[in-house]
Short mmCIF file of C-alpha atoms in Angstrom, two decimals:
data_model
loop_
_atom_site.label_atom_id
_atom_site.label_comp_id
_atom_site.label_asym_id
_atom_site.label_seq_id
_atom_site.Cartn_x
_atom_site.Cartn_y
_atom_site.Cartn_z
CA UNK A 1 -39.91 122.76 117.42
CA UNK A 2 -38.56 122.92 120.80
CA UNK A 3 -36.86 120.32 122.98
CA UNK A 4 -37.82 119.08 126.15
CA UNK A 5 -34.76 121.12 128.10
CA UNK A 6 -36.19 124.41 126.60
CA UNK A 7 -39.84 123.53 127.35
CA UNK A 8 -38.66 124.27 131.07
CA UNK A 9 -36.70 126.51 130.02
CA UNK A 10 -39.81 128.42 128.69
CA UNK A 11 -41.82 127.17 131.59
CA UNK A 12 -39.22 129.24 134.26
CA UNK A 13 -39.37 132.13 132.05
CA UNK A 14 -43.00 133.08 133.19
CA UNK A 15 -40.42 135.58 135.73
CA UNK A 16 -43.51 137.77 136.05
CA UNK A 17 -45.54 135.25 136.89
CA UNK A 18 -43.18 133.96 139.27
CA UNK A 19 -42.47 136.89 141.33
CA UNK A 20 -46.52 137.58 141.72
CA UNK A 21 -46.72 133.70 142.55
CA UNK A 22 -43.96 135.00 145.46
CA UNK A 23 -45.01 137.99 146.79
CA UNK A 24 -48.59 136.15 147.41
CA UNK A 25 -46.66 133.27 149.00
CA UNK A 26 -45.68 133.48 152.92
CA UNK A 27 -41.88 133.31 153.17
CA UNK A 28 -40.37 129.70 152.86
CA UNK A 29 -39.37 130.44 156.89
CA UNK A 30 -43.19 130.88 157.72
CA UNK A 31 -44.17 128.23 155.57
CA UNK A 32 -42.15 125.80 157.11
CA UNK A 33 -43.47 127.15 160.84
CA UNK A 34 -46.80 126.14 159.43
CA UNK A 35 -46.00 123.12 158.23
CA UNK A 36 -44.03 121.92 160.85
CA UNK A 37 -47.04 123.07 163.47
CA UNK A 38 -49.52 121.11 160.93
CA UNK A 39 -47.36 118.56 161.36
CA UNK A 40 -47.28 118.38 164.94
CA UNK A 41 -51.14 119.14 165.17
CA UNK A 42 -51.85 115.99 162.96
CA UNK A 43 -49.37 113.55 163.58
CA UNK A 44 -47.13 113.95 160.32
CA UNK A 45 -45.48 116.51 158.87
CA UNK A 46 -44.57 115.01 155.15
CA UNK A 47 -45.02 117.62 152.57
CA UNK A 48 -47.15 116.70 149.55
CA UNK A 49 -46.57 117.76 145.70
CA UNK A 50 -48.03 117.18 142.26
CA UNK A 51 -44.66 117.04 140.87
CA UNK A 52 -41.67 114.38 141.19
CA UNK A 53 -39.29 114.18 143.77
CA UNK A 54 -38.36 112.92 146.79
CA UNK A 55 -38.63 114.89 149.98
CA UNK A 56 -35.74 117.28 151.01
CA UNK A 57 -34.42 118.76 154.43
CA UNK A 58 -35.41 122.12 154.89
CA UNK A 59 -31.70 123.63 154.88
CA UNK A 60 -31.49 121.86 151.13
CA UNK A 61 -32.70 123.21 148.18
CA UNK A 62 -36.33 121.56 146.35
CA UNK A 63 -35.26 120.51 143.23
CA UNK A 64 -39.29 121.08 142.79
CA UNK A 65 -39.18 124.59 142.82
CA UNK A 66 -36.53 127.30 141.08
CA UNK A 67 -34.48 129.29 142.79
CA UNK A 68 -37.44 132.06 143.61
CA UNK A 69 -38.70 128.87 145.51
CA UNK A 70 -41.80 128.39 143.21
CA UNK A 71 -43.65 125.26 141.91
CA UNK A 72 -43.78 125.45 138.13
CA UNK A 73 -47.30 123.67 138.49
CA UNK A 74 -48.55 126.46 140.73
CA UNK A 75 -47.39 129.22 137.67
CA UNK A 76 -48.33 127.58 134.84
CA UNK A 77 -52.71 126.43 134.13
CA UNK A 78 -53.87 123.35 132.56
CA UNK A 79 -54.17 125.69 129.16
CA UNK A 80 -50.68 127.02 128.91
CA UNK A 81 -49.29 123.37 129.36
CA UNK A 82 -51.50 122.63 126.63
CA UNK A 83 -50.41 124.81 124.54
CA UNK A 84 -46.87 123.84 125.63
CA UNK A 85 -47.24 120.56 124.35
CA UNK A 86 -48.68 121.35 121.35
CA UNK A 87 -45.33 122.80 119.96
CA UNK A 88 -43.70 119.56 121.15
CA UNK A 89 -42.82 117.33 117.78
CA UNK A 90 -40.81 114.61 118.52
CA UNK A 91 -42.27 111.66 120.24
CA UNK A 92 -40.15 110.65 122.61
CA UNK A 93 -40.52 114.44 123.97
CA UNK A 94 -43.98 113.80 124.01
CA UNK A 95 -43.22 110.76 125.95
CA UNK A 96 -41.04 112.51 128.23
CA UNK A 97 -44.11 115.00 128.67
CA UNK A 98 -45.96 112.73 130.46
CA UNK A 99 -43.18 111.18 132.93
CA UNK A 100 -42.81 114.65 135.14
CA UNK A 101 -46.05 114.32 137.33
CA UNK A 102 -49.45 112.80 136.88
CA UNK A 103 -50.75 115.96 135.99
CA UNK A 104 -48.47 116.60 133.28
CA UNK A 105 -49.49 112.78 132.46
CA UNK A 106 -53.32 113.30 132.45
CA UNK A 107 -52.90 117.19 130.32
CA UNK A 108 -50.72 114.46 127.42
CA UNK A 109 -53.45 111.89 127.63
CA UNK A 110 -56.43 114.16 127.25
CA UNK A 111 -54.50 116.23 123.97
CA UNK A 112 -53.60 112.53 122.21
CA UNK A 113 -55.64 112.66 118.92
CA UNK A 114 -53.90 109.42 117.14
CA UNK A 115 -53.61 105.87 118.46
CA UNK A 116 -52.30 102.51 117.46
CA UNK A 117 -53.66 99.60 119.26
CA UNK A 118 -53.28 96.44 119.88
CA UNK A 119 -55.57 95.14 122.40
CA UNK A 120 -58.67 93.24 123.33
CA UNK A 121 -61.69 94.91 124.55
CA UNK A 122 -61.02 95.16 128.15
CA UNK A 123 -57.95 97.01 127.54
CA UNK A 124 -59.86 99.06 125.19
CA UNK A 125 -62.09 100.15 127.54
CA UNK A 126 -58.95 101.25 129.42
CA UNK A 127 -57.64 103.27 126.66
CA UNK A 128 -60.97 104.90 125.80
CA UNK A 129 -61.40 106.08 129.37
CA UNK A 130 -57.79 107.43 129.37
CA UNK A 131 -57.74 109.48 126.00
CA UNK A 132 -61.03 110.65 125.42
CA UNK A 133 -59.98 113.36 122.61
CA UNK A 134 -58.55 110.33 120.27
CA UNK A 135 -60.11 111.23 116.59
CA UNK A 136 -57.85 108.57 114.93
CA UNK A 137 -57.75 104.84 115.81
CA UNK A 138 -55.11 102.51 114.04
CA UNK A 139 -55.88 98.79 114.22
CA UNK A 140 -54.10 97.72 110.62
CA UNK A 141 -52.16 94.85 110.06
CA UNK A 142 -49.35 94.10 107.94
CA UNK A 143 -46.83 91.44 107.35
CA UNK A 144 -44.49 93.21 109.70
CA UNK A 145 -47.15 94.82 112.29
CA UNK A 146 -49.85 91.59 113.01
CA UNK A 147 -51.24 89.90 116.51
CA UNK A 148 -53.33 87.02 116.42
CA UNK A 149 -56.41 86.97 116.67
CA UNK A 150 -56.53 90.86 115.66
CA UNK A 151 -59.21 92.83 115.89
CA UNK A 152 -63.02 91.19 116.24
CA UNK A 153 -66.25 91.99 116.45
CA UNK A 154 -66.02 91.97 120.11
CA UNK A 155 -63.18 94.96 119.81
CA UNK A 156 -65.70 96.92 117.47
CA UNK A 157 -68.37 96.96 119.98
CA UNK A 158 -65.73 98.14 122.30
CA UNK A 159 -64.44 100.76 120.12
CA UNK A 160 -67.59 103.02 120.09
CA UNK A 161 -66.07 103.72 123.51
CA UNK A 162 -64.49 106.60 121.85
CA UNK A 163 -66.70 109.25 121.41
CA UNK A 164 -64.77 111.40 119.33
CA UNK A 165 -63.63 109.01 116.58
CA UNK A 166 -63.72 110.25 112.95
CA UNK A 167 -61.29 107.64 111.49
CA UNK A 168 -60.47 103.91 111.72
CA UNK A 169 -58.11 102.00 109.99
CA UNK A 170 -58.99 98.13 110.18
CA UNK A 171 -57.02 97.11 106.95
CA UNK A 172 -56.40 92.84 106.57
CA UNK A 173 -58.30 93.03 110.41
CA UNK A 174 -59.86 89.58 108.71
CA UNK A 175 -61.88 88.79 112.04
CA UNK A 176 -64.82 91.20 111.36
CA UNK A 177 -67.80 90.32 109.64
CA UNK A 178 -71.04 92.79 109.06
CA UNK A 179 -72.61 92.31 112.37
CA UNK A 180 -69.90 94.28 114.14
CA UNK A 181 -69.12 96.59 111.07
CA UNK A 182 -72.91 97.74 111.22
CA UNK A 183 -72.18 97.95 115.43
CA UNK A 184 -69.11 100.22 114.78
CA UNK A 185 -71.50 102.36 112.51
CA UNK A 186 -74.36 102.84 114.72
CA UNK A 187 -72.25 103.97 117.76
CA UNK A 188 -70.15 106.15 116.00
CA UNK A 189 -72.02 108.19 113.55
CA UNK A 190 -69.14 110.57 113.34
CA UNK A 191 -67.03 108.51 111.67
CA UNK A 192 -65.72 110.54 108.69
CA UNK A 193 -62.60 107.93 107.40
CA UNK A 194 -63.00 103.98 107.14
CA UNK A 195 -60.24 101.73 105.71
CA UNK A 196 -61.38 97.98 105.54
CA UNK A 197 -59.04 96.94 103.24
CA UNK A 198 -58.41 93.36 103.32
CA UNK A 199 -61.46 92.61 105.08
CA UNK A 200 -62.32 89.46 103.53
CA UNK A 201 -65.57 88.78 105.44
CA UNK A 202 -67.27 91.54 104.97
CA UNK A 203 -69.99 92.01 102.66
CA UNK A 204 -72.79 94.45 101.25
CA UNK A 205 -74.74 93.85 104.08
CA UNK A 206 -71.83 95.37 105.94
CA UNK A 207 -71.37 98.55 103.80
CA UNK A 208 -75.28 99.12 103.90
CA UNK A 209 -75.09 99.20 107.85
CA UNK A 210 -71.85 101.45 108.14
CA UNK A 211 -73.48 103.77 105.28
CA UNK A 212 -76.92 104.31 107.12
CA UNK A 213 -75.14 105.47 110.17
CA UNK A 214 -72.12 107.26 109.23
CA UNK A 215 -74.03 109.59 106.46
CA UNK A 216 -71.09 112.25 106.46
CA UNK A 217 -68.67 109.80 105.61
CA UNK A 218 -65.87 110.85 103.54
CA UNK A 219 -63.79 108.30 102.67
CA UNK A 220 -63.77 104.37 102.60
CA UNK A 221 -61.71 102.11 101.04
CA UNK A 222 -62.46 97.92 100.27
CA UNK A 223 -59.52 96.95 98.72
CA UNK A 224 -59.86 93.30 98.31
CA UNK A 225 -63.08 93.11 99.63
CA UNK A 226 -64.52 90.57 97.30
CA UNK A 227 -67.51 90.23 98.31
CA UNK A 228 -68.79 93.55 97.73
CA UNK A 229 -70.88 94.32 94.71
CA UNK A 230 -72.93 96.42 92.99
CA UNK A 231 -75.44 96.53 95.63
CA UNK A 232 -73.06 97.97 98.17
CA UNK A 233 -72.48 100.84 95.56
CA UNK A 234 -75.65 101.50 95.79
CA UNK A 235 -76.27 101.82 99.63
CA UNK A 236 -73.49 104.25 99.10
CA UNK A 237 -75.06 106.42 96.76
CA UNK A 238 -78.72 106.29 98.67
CA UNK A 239 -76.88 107.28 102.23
CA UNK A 240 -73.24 109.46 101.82
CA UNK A 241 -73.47 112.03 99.70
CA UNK A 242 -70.44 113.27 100.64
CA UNK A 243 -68.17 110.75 99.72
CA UNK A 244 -65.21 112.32 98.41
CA UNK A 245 -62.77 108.85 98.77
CA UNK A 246 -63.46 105.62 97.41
CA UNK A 247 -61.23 102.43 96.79
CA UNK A 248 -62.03 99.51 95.22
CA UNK A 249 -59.02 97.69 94.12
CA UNK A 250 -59.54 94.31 93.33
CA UNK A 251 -63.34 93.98 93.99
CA UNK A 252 -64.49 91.91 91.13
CA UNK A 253 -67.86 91.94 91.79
CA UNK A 254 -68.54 95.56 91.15
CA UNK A 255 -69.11 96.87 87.42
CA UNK A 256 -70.26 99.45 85.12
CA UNK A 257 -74.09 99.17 86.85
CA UNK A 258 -72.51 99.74 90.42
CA UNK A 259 -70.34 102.93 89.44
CA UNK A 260 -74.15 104.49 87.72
CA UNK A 261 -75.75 103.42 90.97
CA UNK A 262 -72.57 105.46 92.57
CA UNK A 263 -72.69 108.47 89.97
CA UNK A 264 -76.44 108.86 91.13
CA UNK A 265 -75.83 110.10 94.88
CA UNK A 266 -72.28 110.46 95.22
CA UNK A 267 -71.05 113.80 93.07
CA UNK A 268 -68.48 115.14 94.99
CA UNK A 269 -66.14 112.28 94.83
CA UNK A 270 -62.50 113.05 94.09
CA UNK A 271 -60.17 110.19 94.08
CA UNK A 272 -61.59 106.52 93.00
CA UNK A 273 -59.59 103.35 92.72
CA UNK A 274 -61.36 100.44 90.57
CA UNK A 275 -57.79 98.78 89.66
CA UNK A 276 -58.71 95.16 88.79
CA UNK A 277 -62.57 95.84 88.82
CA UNK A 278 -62.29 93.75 85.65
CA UNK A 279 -66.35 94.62 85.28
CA UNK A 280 -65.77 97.72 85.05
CA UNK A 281 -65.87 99.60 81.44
CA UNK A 282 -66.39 102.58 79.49
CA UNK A 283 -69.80 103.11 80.05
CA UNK A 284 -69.11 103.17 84.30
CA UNK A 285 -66.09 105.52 83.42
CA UNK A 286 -68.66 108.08 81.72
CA UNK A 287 -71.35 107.35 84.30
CA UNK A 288 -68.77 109.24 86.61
CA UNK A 289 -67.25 111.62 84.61
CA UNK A 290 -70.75 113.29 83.74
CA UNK A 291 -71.48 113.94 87.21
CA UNK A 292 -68.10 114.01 89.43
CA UNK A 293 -66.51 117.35 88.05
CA UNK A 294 -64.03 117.71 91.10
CA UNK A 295 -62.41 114.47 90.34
CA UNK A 296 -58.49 114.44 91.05
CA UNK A 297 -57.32 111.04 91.11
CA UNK A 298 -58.19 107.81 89.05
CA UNK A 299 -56.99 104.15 89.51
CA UNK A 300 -57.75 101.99 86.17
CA UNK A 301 -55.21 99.64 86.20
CA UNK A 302 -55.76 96.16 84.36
CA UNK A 303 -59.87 97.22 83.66
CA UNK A 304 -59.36 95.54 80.59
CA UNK A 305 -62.68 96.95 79.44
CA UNK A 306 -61.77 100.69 79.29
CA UNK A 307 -61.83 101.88 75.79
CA UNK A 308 -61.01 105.28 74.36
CA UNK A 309 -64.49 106.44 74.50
CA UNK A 310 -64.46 106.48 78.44
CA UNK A 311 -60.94 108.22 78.54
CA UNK A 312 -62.15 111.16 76.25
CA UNK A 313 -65.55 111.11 78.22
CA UNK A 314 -63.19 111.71 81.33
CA UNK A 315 -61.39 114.20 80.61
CA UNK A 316 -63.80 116.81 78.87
CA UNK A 317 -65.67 116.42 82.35
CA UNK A 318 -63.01 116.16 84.61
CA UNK A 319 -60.81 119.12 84.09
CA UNK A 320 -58.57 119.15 86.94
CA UNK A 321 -57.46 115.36 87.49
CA UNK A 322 -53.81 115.62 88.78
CA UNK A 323 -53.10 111.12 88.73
CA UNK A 324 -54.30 108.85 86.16
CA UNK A 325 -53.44 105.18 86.41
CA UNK A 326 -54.31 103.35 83.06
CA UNK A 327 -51.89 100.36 83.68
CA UNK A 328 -52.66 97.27 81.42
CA UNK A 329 -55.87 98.82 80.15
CA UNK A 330 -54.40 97.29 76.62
CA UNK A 331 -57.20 98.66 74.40
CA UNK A 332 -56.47 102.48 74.85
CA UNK A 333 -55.13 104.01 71.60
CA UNK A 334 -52.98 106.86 70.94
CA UNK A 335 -56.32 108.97 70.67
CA UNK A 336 -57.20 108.69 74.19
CA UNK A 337 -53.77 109.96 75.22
CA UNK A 338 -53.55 112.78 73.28
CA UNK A 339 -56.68 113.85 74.22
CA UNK A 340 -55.82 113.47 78.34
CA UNK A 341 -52.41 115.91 77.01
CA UNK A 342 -54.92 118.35 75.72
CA UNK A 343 -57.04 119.19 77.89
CA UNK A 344 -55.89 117.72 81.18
CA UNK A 345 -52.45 118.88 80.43
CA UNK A 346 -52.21 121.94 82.82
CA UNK A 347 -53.15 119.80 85.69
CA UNK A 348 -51.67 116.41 85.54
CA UNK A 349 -48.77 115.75 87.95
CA UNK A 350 -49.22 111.34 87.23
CA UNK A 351 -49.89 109.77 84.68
CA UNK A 352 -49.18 105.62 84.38
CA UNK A 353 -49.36 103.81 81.21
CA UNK A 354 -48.05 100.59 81.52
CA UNK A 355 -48.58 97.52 79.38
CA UNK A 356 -50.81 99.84 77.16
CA UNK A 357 -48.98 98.33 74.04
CA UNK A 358 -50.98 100.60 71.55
CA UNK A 359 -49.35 103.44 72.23
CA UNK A 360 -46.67 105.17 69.97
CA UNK A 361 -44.18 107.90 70.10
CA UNK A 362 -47.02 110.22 68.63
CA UNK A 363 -49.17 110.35 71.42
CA UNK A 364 -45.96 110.29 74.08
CA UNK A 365 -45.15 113.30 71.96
CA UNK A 366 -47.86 115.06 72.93
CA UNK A 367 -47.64 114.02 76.79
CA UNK A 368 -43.97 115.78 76.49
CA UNK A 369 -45.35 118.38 74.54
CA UNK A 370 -48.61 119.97 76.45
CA UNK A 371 -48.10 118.56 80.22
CA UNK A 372 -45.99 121.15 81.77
CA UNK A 373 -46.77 119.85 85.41
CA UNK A 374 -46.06 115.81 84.74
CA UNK A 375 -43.65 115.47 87.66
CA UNK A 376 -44.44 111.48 87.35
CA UNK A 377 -44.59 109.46 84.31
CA UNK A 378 -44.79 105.52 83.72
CA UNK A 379 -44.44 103.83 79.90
CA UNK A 380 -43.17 100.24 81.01
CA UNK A 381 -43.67 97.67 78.40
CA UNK A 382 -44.75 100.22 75.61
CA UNK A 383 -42.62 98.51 73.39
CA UNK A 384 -43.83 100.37 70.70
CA UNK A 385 -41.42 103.68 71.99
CA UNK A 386 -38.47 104.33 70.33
CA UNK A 387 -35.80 107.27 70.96
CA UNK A 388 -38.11 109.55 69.05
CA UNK A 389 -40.44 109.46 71.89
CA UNK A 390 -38.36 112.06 73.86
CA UNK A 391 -38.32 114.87 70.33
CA UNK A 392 -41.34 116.37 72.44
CA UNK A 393 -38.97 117.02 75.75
CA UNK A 394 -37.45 120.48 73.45
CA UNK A 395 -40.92 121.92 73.46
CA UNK A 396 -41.58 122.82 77.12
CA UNK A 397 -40.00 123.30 80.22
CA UNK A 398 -40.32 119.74 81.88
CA UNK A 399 -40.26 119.16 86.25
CA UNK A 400 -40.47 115.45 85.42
CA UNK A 401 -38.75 113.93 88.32
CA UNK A 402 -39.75 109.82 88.17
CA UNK A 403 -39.81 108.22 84.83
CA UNK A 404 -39.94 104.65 84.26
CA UNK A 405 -38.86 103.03 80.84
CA UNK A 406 -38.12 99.45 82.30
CA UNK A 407 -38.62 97.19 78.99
CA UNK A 408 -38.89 99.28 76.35
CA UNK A 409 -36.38 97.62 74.10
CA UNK A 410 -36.71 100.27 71.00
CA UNK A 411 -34.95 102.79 73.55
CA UNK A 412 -31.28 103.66 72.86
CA UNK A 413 -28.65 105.66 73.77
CA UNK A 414 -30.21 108.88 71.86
CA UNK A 415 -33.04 108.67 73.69
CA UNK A 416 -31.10 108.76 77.18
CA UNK A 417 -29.11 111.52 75.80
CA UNK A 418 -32.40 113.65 75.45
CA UNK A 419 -33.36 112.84 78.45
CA UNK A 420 -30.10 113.96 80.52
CA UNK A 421 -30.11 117.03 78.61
CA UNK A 422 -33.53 118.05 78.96
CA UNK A 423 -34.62 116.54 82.28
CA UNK A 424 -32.92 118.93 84.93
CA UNK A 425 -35.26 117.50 87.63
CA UNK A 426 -35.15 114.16 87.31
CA UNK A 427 -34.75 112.40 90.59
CA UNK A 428 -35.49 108.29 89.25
CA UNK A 429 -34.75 107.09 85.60
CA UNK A 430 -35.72 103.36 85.23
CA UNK A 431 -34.14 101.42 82.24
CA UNK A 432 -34.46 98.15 83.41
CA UNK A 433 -34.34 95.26 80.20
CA UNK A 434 -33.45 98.31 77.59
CA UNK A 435 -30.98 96.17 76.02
CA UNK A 436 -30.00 98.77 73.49
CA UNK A 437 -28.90 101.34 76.51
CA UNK A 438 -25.38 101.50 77.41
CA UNK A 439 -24.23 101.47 81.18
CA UNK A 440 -21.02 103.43 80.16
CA UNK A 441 -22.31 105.75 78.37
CA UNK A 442 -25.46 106.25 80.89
CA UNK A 443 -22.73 107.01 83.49
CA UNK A 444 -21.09 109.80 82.04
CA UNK A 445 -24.09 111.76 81.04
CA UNK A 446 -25.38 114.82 82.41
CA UNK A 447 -28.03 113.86 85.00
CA UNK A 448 -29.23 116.42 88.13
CA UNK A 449 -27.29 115.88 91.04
CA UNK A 450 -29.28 112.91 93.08
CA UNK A 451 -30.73 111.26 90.18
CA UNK A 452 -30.59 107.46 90.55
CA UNK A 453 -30.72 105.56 87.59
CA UNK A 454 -31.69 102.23 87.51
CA UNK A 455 -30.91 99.43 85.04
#
């Protein structure tokens, strides 16, 4: 990291450079004979730069040059500016970049990679002919970052302006509709990353146009897209094989036959989010835990349909997940969890189990006992826990830093007590609604330096 006062401090350190740059140069005497017989020869005699400045007598010094009378724009190329700016962090010295000449402005404009935008399509155009290396475009919306209308189908057809694009985030951009999704597709085939989140209009038709262009895609998410289904899945599988990324939340029109459509075609998928696919059940689970061996992260929260069978399919298969969301998925038993301790154990860094009222202290026991990497752990509403839960805390070396207890009334002090003492990187404890907790006592207690506890 270096600040904009030491950039030109590095720039005037090129003294070798310089002094070539010099001895090359006539002598600022016989420059200024030249220029002022140009001068006379053509009328004018005003001096012209690339850099800012205004236009100094001849006796004063040009804050231009240093003091070996040298332009730093006639030292340094296009490249070593580059590579200037690349060590520049900070935004606003990235900013600042661009304010010391249009030269300087043009070199930030053609190395800008990421952009946020907010604009129509004529503006667009603008931008696209201005930073022609952008790889990452940034249209999202949120409750605290929204314009009306937002982004159209009239912006998409702008937006294959960018040649370069990989990635596009249009999440809750609730103005496109298929005809301009299957637009953005077929002019940008490089597309790698597509968020449409919250994209209530758009449809399978949609994800069958963007998936027969953009056949390297990587990752997509449709969170909320409702009208997706099964079909869509399938246009997946047929076209982007590659697919590592997929999110789902909240379509309810996708089930157990869209994720075998899915598990045909797409093997090399690694995180998946079907959270409130309420179709979706064991038999989709296995579908893609037969074939998708490199999977690291699953979202399963309130599939009320999951049973053990698909958890225990998952994780002989699936040896490596690192985040397992199971939230409300109320029929799992304390079979399924032991057997996600056992042999996903080395590997698991998140594991949420929420609402899953089944579970006892047995198979929490086990979570303690064989997951030496949990660093996140979630058992709100298990209100079948008591303080014996934590007896599995003695048997390994823990790094749990964010555990969350909030309702689980059978918890008392013991149980903190454990926790305190065995817990040494704990960094949240949530006790929210554990009645039988005391805030005195919970105050007094051993807990890492940092830790916030939360009642």
């Amino acid at each position: 990291r270096i600040s904009m006062a030491s950039f030109l401090a590095l720039c005037l350190s090129f003294g070798d450079s310089v002094r070539v740059m010099e001895k090359r140069q006539p002598s600022r005497e016989a420059q200024g004979e030249e220029d002022r017989g140009a001068g006379a020869s053509a009328g004018e005699g005003e001096h012209h730069s690339d850099c800012i400045g205004e236009e100094t007598p001849s006796e004063e010094v040009d804050c231009r040059r240093d003091a070996l009378g040298v332009c730093i724009n006639d030292v340094l190329t296009d490249d070593d500016l580059i590579a200037v700016f690349a060590r520049l962090h900070a935004q606003s010295e990235k900013n600042a970049f661009g304010l010391v000449c249009k030269r300087w402005l043009a070199l930030q404009s053609y190395g800008r990679r990421r952009l946020c935008a907010r604009a129509g399509p004529l503006m667009l155009a603008r931008l696209a002919l201005r930073f022609t290396r952008v790889v990452d475009l940034d249209f999202s919306q949120s409750v605290s970052r929204s314009f009306y209308p937002g982004v159209t189908d009239s912006d998409l057809f702008t937006v294959v302006s960018f040649r370069c694009l990989e990635r596009i985030d249009l999440q809750q951009c609730r103005g496109i509709t298929d005809a301009g999704l299957t637009a953005l597709g077929r002019g940008l085939p490089t597309l790698r990353w597509v968020n449409l989140s919250e994209c209530k209009k758009v449809t399978d038709k949609g994800v069958e146009g963007l998936s027969q262009s953009c056949v390297d895609l990587l990752g997509l998410h449709l969170n909320g897209c409702k009208l997706v289904t099964d079909k869509g899945l399938e246009s997946l599988s047929r076209n982007c094989r590659n697919l590592a990324v997929l999110g789902l939340d909240s379509c309810k029109n996708v089930g157990d036959n869209g994720l075998i459509s899915l598990s045909q075609g797409c093997r090399k998928l690694q995180c998946l989010d079907f959270s409130k696919c309420i179709k979706v059940g064991s038999l989709g689970v296995c579908s893609i835990a037969e074939v998708c061996f490199e999977l690291k992260s699953l979202k399963l929260c309130d599939c009320l349909n999951i049973r053990d069978d698909g958890i225990s399919s998952l994780v002989l298969n699936c040896k490596y997940l690192e985040a397992l969301m199971l939230g409300g998925c109320r029929l799992l038993t304390d079979g399924a969890i032991k057997e996600i301790a056992r042999y996903c154990g080395h590997s698991l860094r998140k594991l949420e189990l929420e609402r899953c009222q089944n579970i006892t202290n047995e198979a929490v026991y086990e979570i303690f006992s064989l997951c030496a990497s949990l660093e996140v752990l979630s058992l709100e509403n298990c209100t079948q826990l008591t303080d014996h839960t934590f007896d599995g805390l003695d048997k390994t070396v823990t790094v749990l830093r964010e555990l969350k207890l909030n309702n689980c009334s059978g918890i008392t002090d013991v149980g903190v007590v454990k926790i305190a003492e065995s817990c040494r990187f704990l960094q949240v404890l949530e006790m929210k609604y554990c009645n039988r907790v005391s805030v005195e006592l919970t105050q007094t207690l051993p807990f890492p330096s940092g830790c916030k506890v939360c009642f």
